[in-house]
Structures are given as structure tokens and as C-alpha cells.
Amino acid sequence: MSGTARSMEDSFAATYGAPPSGVWSAPGRVNLIGEHTDYNLGLVFPLAIDRRARVAAAPRSDGRLLLATTGKGQPAEIRIEDLAPGKLAGWSRYAAGVHWAFGLRGIAVPGMDILLDSDVPVGAGLSSSAAVECAVALAVNDLSGAQRPPEELVLLCQQAENDFAGAPTGILDQSASLLCTAGHGLFLDCRSREGRLVPLNFAAEGMLLLVIDTKVSHAHDSGGYADRRRDCERAAEQLGLESLREIGLPELVLAAGQLDHRAYRRARHVVSENARVQSVVGHLESGKPVAKLGPVLASSHESLRDDFEVSCPELDLAVEASLAAGAAGARMTGGGFGGSAIALVRVADAERVERAVVRAFGNAGFAAPEVFAVAPGSGAAQEPLLTDPPHAGML
Ligand code: GLA
């Protein structure tokens, strides 16, 4: 469980012998819809969740970067000038990768003491690594005086994840973590990188968004994710296109003969998923109830399972069991190969859905899933220091 900002400051002082200069935090995310579309320059619609990575930091004058966590990960230490891909392993490469990416932009990054505390579950497909990157990016942005805008920090954190940590992901996770605001989803066009915030009133409609963490750990620096990226690039190439963003479903169906069967199915997922994002955003922006999103969430899941082949038996069961227990809609979320599903449920049905999913996992002989509600949380920000001296006027 994450500590409060106060205990962060205390833990930092206990670790490094002096208080931090600041505490910065960034959320994990769930993607409501728009999966495996970001690196195809398509459309996504994620929300930040109310689970965050918090980073307390202070600059050092000796050019060394010290990284520690209140969680399970190992501490690490490296000179800023020695930072290079492959030099660190585990969680610390997400934090150090951000320092490295600032350096690539010619920004003089000071040495730093960093303490991480996160309650974003790791390996659950909720972007725990992007949350670390984004919180560290805010800290470095402030402490180095770089003052780069959040849109640039998105690309900088993606670079840390791709080129330093070695996971060839798109901009979905970092955009959600840095650009979302409380009570909203982010409708983002990954080609123009323009986005807009769309209100999400789950609670006002008597609805809850449940996350079902299957406990099947995923990792996007291993083969499957990169394979899917290559399949999509091959499909675009066979169609003579720069990216799959340039084609709609009717044209794809007509061009089917130009594609091998696998490339066609991968492309059909991406192209139909872009259309589903538009339909969900259109639905919500015209004031229609979130509870009616069931069919479009179901087709997203089927497309990811059958055409894109990134689901797994646990994710499929999470979706089936929650729908059978009365969820209004459900689908896998994130990159897949494990991780989490989401289920939209009426508040009154939440416990029944949770019990049904846990029972179904037990009956299937799967490890127990973790089911919890998430609310659309705020994006990355600096947190007030609780040890700040009170304002003179308040004395
Ligand atoms: C992971 C990646 C994202 C995105 C999703 C799939 O979360 O980090 O960039 O590709 O998978 O939508």
C-alpha cells in the first residue's frame, strides 16, 4: 500500500539523511477502448486511475543517481554520465531511463536521490512502469529547470521505455498518466497527438469500473508485443500504406487479397478498433449512458482475442464470468498476454460480479484474481510538501 505524502518525506529522510526537495506523483491507467492502436497512429481512450507512483527527490552535487523504493525492487546507483541502455535492470531502468532521455535532449541533469513508493500493481497491465517514468519526469523537469511541456514529457518517457528499458510500446500509457484529469477520459489521436478530455460520470450513473487483475504477469519487452507490432507494419506495407491509420474497414475488406491471412486479421483488429473508439466517444459526448457500452466493449474483446490474439484464458474467463453475473460490459485492457480486464457494473451488482469472477477462476483451477474498483483519477502532478513552513499570514 502506498504511504501518504508525509510518510514519503519521512522515508526519504530516513533513506538519504535529509528531506526531499519535492514529491511528484503520476497515475497508472486503464484503457477504456482503443487497444494496440497507438503504435498504428490510431485512436485511444484511456483514463488515469486512482493508483499512483510517488517519487520524492533531491538533487546531488556529485553527479550520482541513487534510486530506492519502498517496494520490493532493488536499490540502484549509477553516475549520470554513465547512463546507457542495458546498464540497469528491474524497476530502476524506468526511472534512470528518464534521466537518460533528458540528457539526450541536451539538458544538464543533476545527480539525484530518488525514493519511489507506488500502489499501481506491477505486471497487471495498468502501466506501473509509465507511472514511474512520468513521476520521475516531473521531478527531473523541475529539479533540472528544463520546464518541458507535458506533451514533450510523453515522448521523452516513451523514449525511456522503448530505448532504455527495451519495451517497444506506443504513447498510450504515458499520455494517460501525464495528460488525464480527474473525472475524465482522454480521447487521443496518436497521429496528430491531439486529444480532448471527455467527462466520465460512472458514479453519477450508479456505475462502477472494476479492474480484474488476472495475476497472469505480462511483460512488453518479451516477444508477443513486438511480434504484433511487426505484423501491423507488414500489413501496412502489403497495403502500400505508411500506417494502418490510413485505411477504413470497407477499404480493408476490398483490399483483403493483398494481405496474407494473419496480416489481414491483425489489420482488421486495428482498423475496427479505431472505429470503436470513435463510437464510444461519440456515445458519451452525446450524453448517452455508459451502461449501454456493453456491445462495443464486447466486440473489442472478441477482436483482440480472435484477430489480434493477445488475450489468454484467464482474461477471457474474467470477461465471460463478469458478463454472466450481470456486468454491463467487459473487455481485456492494456497490451494483453495476461494483465487485467475491466468490467462496467452497476454499483448494486459489483459484489456479485466480483464473487462470480473469483468463483469461476477457482473452478477453472486458475490462481485467485484481484478485483477492485477504480475511479478516473487526476494526472501527474507535484504534491505539496507537508513539511513546508506555513505561510506567514496563517501564523
Ligand atoms: C501497452 C503499451 C501501450 C499500448 C497497449 C495496447 O500498454 O504500453 O503503448 O500499445 O499496450 O493498447
GROMACS .gro file of C-alpha atoms and ligand atoms in nm:
model
  407
    1MET     CA    1   0.000   0.000   0.000
    2SER     CA    2   0.128   0.346  -0.079
    3GLY     CA    3   0.224   0.581   0.203
    4THR     CA    4   0.089   0.930   0.244
    5ALA     CA    5   0.294   1.225   0.120
    6ARG     CA    6   0.412   1.278   0.481
    7SER     CA    7   0.545   0.927   0.523
    8MET     CA    8   0.714   0.962   0.183
    9GLU     CA    9   0.904   1.260   0.318
   10ASP     CA   10   0.992   1.071   0.636
   11SER     CA   11   1.103   0.761   0.444
   12PHE     CA   12   1.314   0.975   0.211
   13ALA     CA   13   1.484   1.143   0.506
   14ALA     CA   14   1.542   0.803   0.667
   15THR     CA   15   1.696   0.670   0.342
   16TYR     CA   16   1.907   0.968   0.238
   17GLY     CA   17   1.960   1.159   0.563
   18ALA     CA   18   1.792   1.483   0.453
   19PRO     CA   19   1.442   1.587   0.342
   20PRO     CA   20   1.347   1.577  -0.030
   21SER     CA   21   1.316   1.890  -0.245
   22GLY     CA   22   0.974   1.773  -0.354
   23VAL     CA   23   0.732   1.487  -0.411
   24TRP     CA   24   0.584   1.422  -0.754
   25SER     CA   25   0.326   1.160  -0.845
   26ALA     CA   26   0.176   1.003  -1.156
   27PRO     CA   27  -0.111   0.756  -1.201
   28GLY     CA   28  -0.146   0.418  -1.368
   29ARG     CA   29  -0.419   0.386  -1.630
   30VAL     CA   30  -0.685   0.165  -1.770
   31ASN     CA   31  -0.772   0.189  -2.135
   32LEU     CA   32  -1.147   0.206  -2.182
   33ILE     CA   33  -1.106   0.126  -2.551
   34GLY     CA   34  -0.850   0.162  -2.832
   35GLU     CA   35  -0.609  -0.130  -2.785
   36HIS     CA   36  -0.296  -0.183  -2.995
   37THR     CA   37  -0.393   0.124  -3.197
   38ASP     CA   38  -0.139   0.372  -3.054
   39TYR     CA   39   0.167   0.244  -3.242
   40ASN     CA   40  -0.050   0.224  -3.554
   41LEU     CA   41  -0.109   0.601  -3.522
   42GLY     CA   42  -0.471   0.533  -3.429
   43LEU     CA   43  -0.719   0.638  -3.162
   44VAL     CA   44  -0.720   0.558  -2.790
   45PHE     CA   45  -0.946   0.643  -2.496
   46PRO     CA   46  -0.774   0.575  -2.161
   47LEU     CA   47  -0.836   0.714  -1.813
   48ALA     CA   48  -0.592   0.771  -1.528
   49ILE     CA   49  -0.677   0.561  -1.224
   50ASP     CA   50  -0.665   0.645  -0.856
   51ARG     CA   51  -0.347   0.438  -0.805
   52ARG     CA   52  -0.021   0.628  -0.826
   53ALA     CA   53   0.357   0.614  -0.826
   54ARG     CA   54   0.505   0.876  -0.591
   55VAL     CA   55   0.861   0.996  -0.621
   56ALA     CA   56   1.044   1.200  -0.359
   57ALA     CA   57   1.365   1.352  -0.495
   58ALA     CA   58   1.650   1.588  -0.418
   59PRO     CA   59   1.943   1.694  -0.636
   60ARG     CA   60   2.301   1.582  -0.553
   61SER     CA   61   2.613   1.774  -0.640
   62ASP     CA   62   2.832   1.470  -0.720
   63GLY     CA   63   2.661   1.359  -1.045
   64ARG     CA   64   2.542   1.030  -0.895
   65LEU     CA   65   2.189   0.894  -0.931
   66LEU     CA   66   2.066   0.691  -0.634
   67LEU     CA   67   1.741   0.501  -0.671
   68ALA     CA   68   1.550   0.327  -0.391
   69THR     CA   69   1.195   0.204  -0.347
   70THR     CA   70   0.967   0.133  -0.053
   71GLY     CA   71   0.851  -0.174  -0.251
   72LYS     CA   72   1.024  -0.497  -0.343
   73GLY     CA   73   1.270  -0.368  -0.606
   74GLN     CA   74   1.645  -0.350  -0.554
   75PRO     CA   75   1.813  -0.012  -0.499
   76ALA     CA   76   2.050   0.106  -0.774
   77GLU     CA   77   2.326   0.358  -0.814
   78ILE     CA   78   2.489   0.496  -1.128
   79ARG     CA   79   2.672   0.811  -1.239
   80ILE     CA   80   2.453   1.025  -1.466
   81GLU     CA   81   2.734   1.033  -1.724
   82ASP     CA   82   2.745   0.651  -1.731
   83LEU     CA   83   2.375   0.608  -1.811
   84ALA     CA   84   2.326   0.386  -2.117
   85PRO     CA   85   2.069   0.126  -2.225
   86GLY     CA   86   2.138  -0.215  -2.075
   87LYS     CA   87   2.324  -0.079  -1.770
   88LEU     CA   88   2.037  -0.131  -1.523
   89ALA     CA   89   1.771  -0.396  -1.471
   90GLY     CA   90   1.434  -0.410  -1.298
   91TRP     CA   91   1.226  -0.107  -1.194
   92SER     CA   92   1.527   0.127  -1.177
   93ARG     CA   93   1.567   0.128  -1.555
   94TYR     CA   94   1.232   0.308  -1.593
   95ALA     CA   95   1.346   0.585  -1.359
   96ALA     CA   96   1.704   0.608  -1.487
   97GLY     CA   97   1.581   0.592  -1.849
   98VAL     CA   98   1.404   0.922  -1.793
   99HIS     CA   99   1.727   1.090  -1.675
  100TRP     CA  100   1.898   0.944  -1.981
  101ALA     CA  101   1.624   1.075  -2.216
  102PHE     CA  102   1.652   1.427  -2.068
  103GLY     CA  103   2.028   1.403  -2.129
  104LEU     CA  104   1.970   1.305  -2.495
  105ARG     CA  105   1.788   1.635  -2.537
  106GLY     CA  106   2.097   1.823  -2.423
  107ILE     CA  107   1.952   1.902  -2.081
  108ALA     CA  108   2.205   1.906  -1.797
  109VAL     CA  109   2.056   1.665  -1.545
  110PRO     CA  110   2.192   1.686  -1.191
  111GLY     CA  111   2.269   1.379  -0.982
  112MET     CA  112   1.972   1.289  -0.767
  113ASP     CA  113   1.847   1.091  -0.469
  114ILE     CA  114   1.516   0.928  -0.557
  115LEU     CA  115   1.272   0.728  -0.348
  116LEU     CA  116   0.976   0.557  -0.517
  117ASP     CA  117   0.654   0.446  -0.350
  118SER     CA  118   0.381   0.305  -0.574
  119ASP     CA  119   0.043   0.140  -0.530
  120VAL     CA  120   0.000   0.067  -0.903
  121PRO     CA  121   0.011  -0.314  -0.920
  122VAL     CA  122   0.317  -0.433  -1.116
  123GLY     CA  123   0.266  -0.663  -1.415
  124ALA     CA  124  -0.113  -0.610  -1.408
  125GLY     CA  125  -0.134  -0.418  -1.735
  126LEU     CA  126  -0.211  -0.093  -1.551
  127SER     CA  127   0.104   0.092  -1.664
  128SER     CA  128   0.302   0.077  -1.342
  129SER     CA  129   0.619   0.147  -1.543
  130ALA     CA  130   0.474   0.454  -1.717
  131ALA     CA  131   0.360   0.584  -1.377
  132VAL     CA  132   0.720   0.561  -1.251
  133GLU     CA  133   0.856   0.728  -1.566
  134CYS     CA  134   0.605   1.013  -1.556
  135ALA     CA  135   0.654   1.087  -1.185
  136VAL     CA  136   1.033   1.087  -1.233
  137ALA     CA  137   0.997   1.304  -1.545
  138LEU     CA  138   0.812   1.570  -1.346
  139ALA     CA  139   1.079   1.559  -1.074
  140VAL     CA  140   1.367   1.589  -1.324
  141ASN     CA  141   1.180   1.854  -1.524
  142ASP     CA  142   1.152   2.070  -1.212
  143LEU     CA  143   1.487   1.997  -1.048
  144SER     CA  144   1.687   2.048  -1.370
  145GLY     CA  145   1.493   2.363  -1.458
  146ALA     CA  146   1.415   2.211  -1.802
  147GLN     CA  147   1.045   2.305  -1.781
  148ARG     CA  148   0.942   2.100  -2.084
  149PRO     CA  149   0.566   2.083  -2.154
  150PRO     CA  150   0.374   1.761  -2.067
  151GLU     CA  151   0.332   1.672  -2.436
  152GLU     CA  152   0.710   1.658  -2.472
  153LEU     CA  153   0.742   1.460  -2.149
  154VAL     CA  154   0.510   1.198  -2.303
  155LEU     CA  155   0.761   1.140  -2.585
  156LEU     CA  156   1.058   1.157  -2.352
  157CYS     CA  157   0.909   0.890  -2.123
  158GLN     CA  158   0.819   0.675  -2.422
  159GLN     CA  159   1.181   0.700  -2.535
  160ALA     CA  160   1.294   0.589  -2.188
  161GLU     CA  161   1.059   0.289  -2.208
  162ASN     CA  162   1.148   0.197  -2.570
  163ASP     CA  163   1.519   0.262  -2.594
  164PHE     CA  164   1.642   0.238  -2.234
  165ALA     CA  165   1.407  -0.021  -2.080
  166GLY     CA  166   1.367  -0.209  -2.411
  167ALA     CA  167   0.985  -0.232  -2.436
  168PRO     CA  168   0.869  -0.120  -2.784
  169THR     CA  169   0.543   0.042  -2.665
  170GLY     CA  170   0.341   0.335  -2.802
  171ILE     CA  171   0.232   0.662  -2.636
  172LEU     CA  172  -0.090   0.541  -2.474
  173ASP     CA  173   0.031   0.487  -2.119
  174GLN     CA  174   0.246   0.798  -2.079
  175SER     CA  175  -0.023   1.017  -2.240
  176ALA     CA  176  -0.285   0.888  -1.998
  177SER     CA  177  -0.059   0.936  -1.698
  178LEU     CA  178   0.054   1.289  -1.788
  179LEU     CA  179  -0.250   1.436  -1.965
  180CYS     CA  180  -0.562   1.294  -1.798
  181THR     CA  181  -0.763   1.489  -1.541
  182ALA     CA  182  -0.990   1.362  -1.265
  183GLY     CA  183  -1.338   1.259  -1.379
  184HIS     CA  184  -1.236   1.238  -1.746
  185GLY     CA  185  -1.107   1.002  -2.011
  186LEU     CA  186  -0.856   1.119  -2.273
  187PHE     CA  187  -0.962   1.080  -2.636
  188LEU     CA  188  -0.626   1.091  -2.813
  189ASP     CA  189  -0.536   1.079  -3.179
  190CYS     CA  190  -0.191   0.919  -3.181
  191ARG     CA  191  -0.120   1.051  -3.535
  192SER     CA  192  -0.175   1.423  -3.471
  193ARG     CA  193  -0.116   1.377  -3.095
  194GLU     CA  194  -0.419   1.597  -3.038
  195GLY     CA  195  -0.654   1.497  -2.764
  196ARG     CA  196  -0.956   1.608  -2.572
  197LEU     CA  197  -1.087   1.524  -2.229
  198VAL     CA  198  -1.427   1.356  -2.217
  199PRO     CA  199  -1.625   1.356  -1.887
  200LEU     CA  200  -1.678   1.010  -1.739
  201ASN     CA  201  -1.960   1.010  -1.485
  202PHE     CA  202  -1.960   0.648  -1.375
  203ALA     CA  203  -2.071   0.730  -1.019
  204ALA     CA  204  -2.346   0.973  -1.128
  205GLU     CA  205  -2.494   0.689  -1.334
  206GLY     CA  206  -2.476   0.441  -1.046
  207MET     CA  207  -2.194   0.255  -1.222
  208LEU     CA  208  -1.852   0.133  -1.115
  209LEU     CA  209  -1.549   0.041  -1.321
  210LEU     CA  210  -1.393  -0.279  -1.189
  211VAL     CA  211  -1.042  -0.398  -1.266
  212ILE     CA  212  -0.992  -0.773  -1.264
  213ASP     CA  213  -0.620  -0.840  -1.226
  214THR     CA  214  -0.578  -1.196  -1.354
  215LYS     CA  215  -0.238  -1.220  -1.183
  216VAL     CA  216  -0.101  -1.356  -1.509
  217SER     CA  217   0.203  -1.134  -1.531
  218HIS     CA  218   0.271  -0.974  -1.867
  219ALA     CA  219   0.585  -0.801  -1.995
  220HIS     CA  220   0.606  -0.600  -2.314
  221ASP     CA  221   0.980  -0.635  -2.350
  222SER     CA  222   0.926  -1.003  -2.431
  223GLY     CA  223   0.825  -1.134  -2.774
  224GLY     CA  224   0.446  -1.115  -2.824
  225TYR     CA  225   0.400  -0.739  -2.820
  226ALA     CA  226   0.688  -0.675  -3.062
  227ASP     CA  227   0.556  -0.953  -3.290
  228ARG     CA  228   0.218  -0.780  -3.310
  229ARG     CA  229   0.387  -0.451  -3.395
  230ARG     CA  230   0.577  -0.621  -3.676
  231ASP     CA  231   0.259  -0.791  -3.804
  232CYS     CA  232   0.092  -0.448  -3.826
  233GLU     CA  233   0.390  -0.293  -4.004
  234ARG     CA  234   0.386  -0.582  -4.251
  235ALA     CA  235   0.013  -0.537  -4.310
  236ALA     CA  236   0.061  -0.165  -4.380
  237GLU     CA  237   0.349  -0.246  -4.614
  238GLN     CA  238   0.146  -0.506  -4.806
  239LEU     CA  239  -0.125  -0.242  -4.846
  240GLY     CA  240   0.130   0.018  -4.962
  241LEU     CA  241   0.046   0.243  -4.665
  242GLU     CA  242   0.258   0.432  -4.415
  243SER     CA  243   0.041   0.305  -4.129
  244LEU     CA  244  -0.288   0.126  -4.066
  245ARG     CA  245  -0.439   0.461  -3.971
  246GLU     CA  246  -0.477   0.541  -4.339
  247ILE     CA  247  -0.745   0.283  -4.412
  248GLY     CA  248  -1.107   0.225  -4.307
  249LEU     CA  249  -1.287  -0.109  -4.273
  250PRO     CA  250  -1.470  -0.109  -4.610
  251GLU     CA  251  -1.144  -0.037  -4.799
  252LEU     CA  252  -0.960  -0.302  -4.597
  253VAL     CA  253  -1.222  -0.563  -4.685
  254LEU     CA  254  -1.184  -0.473  -5.054
  255ALA     CA  255  -0.804  -0.494  -5.027
  256ALA     CA  256  -0.809  -0.830  -4.844
  257GLY     CA  257  -0.647  -1.006  -5.143
  258GLN     CA  258  -0.328  -0.802  -5.098
  259LEU     CA  259  -0.270  -0.939  -4.748
  260ASP     CA  260  -0.173  -1.275  -4.605
  261HIS     CA  261  -0.433  -1.414  -4.367
  262ARG     CA  262  -0.253  -1.317  -4.047
  263ALA     CA  263  -0.177  -0.963  -4.163
  264TYR     CA  264  -0.542  -0.925  -4.264
  265ARG     CA  265  -0.670  -1.028  -3.922
  266ARG     CA  266  -0.421  -0.800  -3.741
  267ALA     CA  267  -0.521  -0.508  -3.964
  268ARG     CA  268  -0.891  -0.583  -3.920
  269HIS     CA  269  -0.850  -0.554  -3.544
  270VAL     CA  270  -0.667  -0.220  -3.561
  271VAL     CA  271  -0.898  -0.064  -3.816
  272SER     CA  272  -1.218  -0.179  -3.645
  273GLU     CA  273  -1.083  -0.075  -3.303
  274ASN     CA  274  -1.028   0.281  -3.427
  275ALA     CA  275  -1.394   0.288  -3.531
  276ARG     CA  276  -1.498   0.154  -3.191
  277VAL     CA  277  -1.307   0.432  -3.013
  278GLN     CA  278  -1.493   0.688  -3.222
  279SER     CA  279  -1.824   0.526  -3.146
  280VAL     CA  280  -1.760   0.515  -2.769
  281VAL     CA  281  -1.650   0.880  -2.759
  282GLY     CA  282  -1.947   0.984  -2.977
  283HIS     CA  283  -2.183   0.790  -2.749
  284LEU     CA  284  -2.052   0.955  -2.431
  285GLU     CA  285  -2.027   1.305  -2.579
  286SER     CA  286  -2.389   1.288  -2.690
  287GLY     CA  287  -2.484   1.221  -2.326
  288LYS     CA  288  -2.584   0.855  -2.368
  289PRO     CA  289  -2.545   0.625  -2.066
  290VAL     CA  290  -2.217   0.448  -2.005
  291ALA     CA  291  -2.417   0.133  -1.921
  292LYS     CA  292  -2.501   0.098  -2.291
  293LEU     CA  293  -2.141   0.047  -2.395
  294GLY     CA  294  -2.159  -0.330  -2.344
  295PRO     CA  295  -2.177  -0.439  -2.711
  296VAL     CA  296  -1.886  -0.223  -2.827
  297LEU     CA  297  -1.668  -0.338  -2.536
  298ALA     CA  298  -1.760  -0.698  -2.622
  299SER     CA  299  -1.659  -0.659  -2.987
  300SER     CA  300  -1.330  -0.502  -2.882
  301HIS     CA  301  -1.255  -0.803  -2.663
  302GLU     CA  302  -1.354  -1.052  -2.935
  303SER     CA  303  -1.137  -0.873  -3.188
  304LEU     CA  304  -0.836  -0.874  -2.952
  305ARG     CA  305  -0.896  -1.242  -2.875
  306ASP     CA  306  -0.964  -1.373  -3.225
  307ASP     CA  307  -0.798  -1.136  -3.475
  308PHE     CA  308  -0.513  -0.989  -3.270
  309GLU     CA  309  -0.460  -1.298  -3.049
  310VAL     CA  310  -0.338  -1.113  -2.739
  311SER     CA  311  -0.593  -1.243  -2.488
  312CYS     CA  312  -0.544  -1.551  -2.269
  313PRO     CA  313  -0.779  -1.800  -2.099
  314GLU     CA  314  -0.779  -1.601  -1.772
  315LEU     CA  315  -0.873  -1.274  -1.946
  316ASP     CA  316  -1.145  -1.448  -2.146
  317LEU     CA  317  -1.285  -1.605  -1.832
  318ALA     CA  318  -1.278  -1.271  -1.645
  319VAL     CA  319  -1.484  -1.117  -1.925
  320GLU     CA  320  -1.727  -1.411  -1.962
  321ALA     CA  321  -1.784  -1.452  -1.588
  322SER     CA  322  -1.846  -1.083  -1.527
  323LEU     CA  323  -2.093  -1.059  -1.816
  324ALA     CA  324  -2.272  -1.373  -1.698
  325ALA     CA  325  -2.300  -1.218  -1.348
  326GLY     CA  326  -2.466  -0.905  -1.486
  327ALA     CA  327  -2.183  -0.666  -1.584
  328ALA     CA  328  -2.297  -0.411  -1.841
  329GLY     CA  329  -1.975  -0.455  -2.038
  330ALA     CA  330  -1.628  -0.607  -2.009
  331ARG     CA  331  -1.307  -0.644  -2.205
  332MET     CA  332  -0.936  -0.702  -2.158
  333THR     CA  333  -0.742  -0.377  -2.114
  334GLY     CA  334  -0.381  -0.291  -2.200
  335GLY     CA  335  -0.142  -0.494  -2.409
  336GLY     CA  336  -0.275  -0.838  -2.312
  337PHE     CA  337  -0.089  -1.171  -2.273
  338GLY     CA  338  -0.210  -1.152  -1.910
  339GLY     CA  339  -0.269  -0.841  -1.704
  340SER     CA  340  -0.617  -0.709  -1.636
  341ALA     CA  341  -0.971  -0.697  -1.769
  342ILE     CA  342  -1.219  -0.420  -1.693
  343ALA     CA  343  -1.589  -0.463  -1.619
  344LEU     CA  344  -1.851  -0.188  -1.611
  345VAL     CA  345  -2.103  -0.281  -1.344
  346ARG     CA  346  -2.397  -0.128  -1.164
  347VAL     CA  347  -2.290  -0.043  -0.807
  348ALA     CA  348  -2.554  -0.282  -0.677
  349ASP     CA  349  -2.407  -0.570  -0.884
  350ALA     CA  350  -2.040  -0.511  -0.802
  351GLU     CA  351  -2.005  -0.761  -0.521
  352ARG     CA  352  -2.195  -1.028  -0.710
  353VAL     CA  353  -1.974  -0.982  -1.015
  354GLU     CA  354  -1.659  -0.997  -0.801
  355ARG     CA  355  -1.774  -1.316  -0.627
  356ALA     CA  356  -1.871  -1.476  -0.958
  357VAL     CA  357  -1.534  -1.399  -1.116
  358VAL     CA  358  -1.340  -1.532  -0.816
  359ARG     CA  359  -1.557  -1.847  -0.814
  360ALA     CA  360  -1.510  -1.902  -1.189
  361PHE     CA  361  -1.131  -1.871  -1.153
  362GLY     CA  362  -1.137  -2.121  -0.867
  363ASN     CA  363  -1.348  -2.366  -1.069
  364ALA     CA  364  -1.109  -2.336  -1.364
  365GLY     CA  365  -0.807  -2.404  -1.140
  366PHE     CA  366  -0.663  -2.054  -1.201
  367ALA     CA  367  -0.488  -1.852  -0.929
  368ALA     CA  368  -0.726  -1.613  -0.749
  369PRO     CA  369  -0.769  -1.283  -0.933
  370GLU     CA  370  -0.774  -0.948  -0.756
  371VAL     CA  371  -1.085  -0.741  -0.820
  372PHE     CA  372  -1.103  -0.372  -0.728
  373ALA     CA  373  -1.289  -0.058  -0.835
  374VAL     CA  374  -1.105   0.233  -0.996
  375ALA     CA  375  -1.219   0.591  -1.044
  376PRO     CA  376  -1.100   0.832  -1.315
  377GLY     CA  377  -0.814   0.994  -1.124
  378SER     CA  378  -0.601   1.302  -1.182
  379GLY     CA  379  -0.291   1.314  -1.399
  380ALA     CA  380   0.072   1.354  -1.295
  381ALA     CA  381   0.146   1.648  -1.066
  382GLN     CA  382   0.373   1.778  -0.793
  383GLU     CA  383   0.236   1.714  -0.446
  384PRO     CA  384   0.251   1.973  -0.169
  385LEU     CA  385   0.528   1.912   0.083
  386LEU     CA  386   0.371   1.861   0.423
  387THR     CA  387   0.681   1.998   0.591
  388ASP     CA  388   0.658   2.332   0.403
  389PRO     CA  389   0.672   2.619   0.652
  390PRO     CA  390   0.321   2.766   0.698
  391HIS     CA  391   0.251   3.090   0.512
  392ALA     CA  392   0.329   3.393   0.730
  393GLY     CA  393  -0.031   3.517   0.708
  394MET     CA  394  -0.154   3.193   0.863
  395LEU     CA  395   0.053   3.221   1.180
  396GLA     C1  396   0.070  -0.149  -2.371
  396GLA     C2  397   0.158  -0.044  -2.435
  396GLA     C3  398   0.075   0.067  -2.499
  396GLA     C4  399  -0.032   0.010  -2.591
  396GLA     C5  400  -0.109  -0.102  -2.521
  396GLA     C6  401  -0.207  -0.172  -2.612
  396GLA     O1  402   0.001  -0.094  -2.263
  396GLA     O2  403   0.243   0.013  -2.338
  396GLA     O3  404   0.159   0.155  -2.568
  396GLA     O4  405   0.022  -0.034  -2.712
  396GLA     O5  406  -0.022  -0.200  -2.466
  396GLA     O6  407  -0.310  -0.086  -2.644
   0.00000   0.00000   0.00000
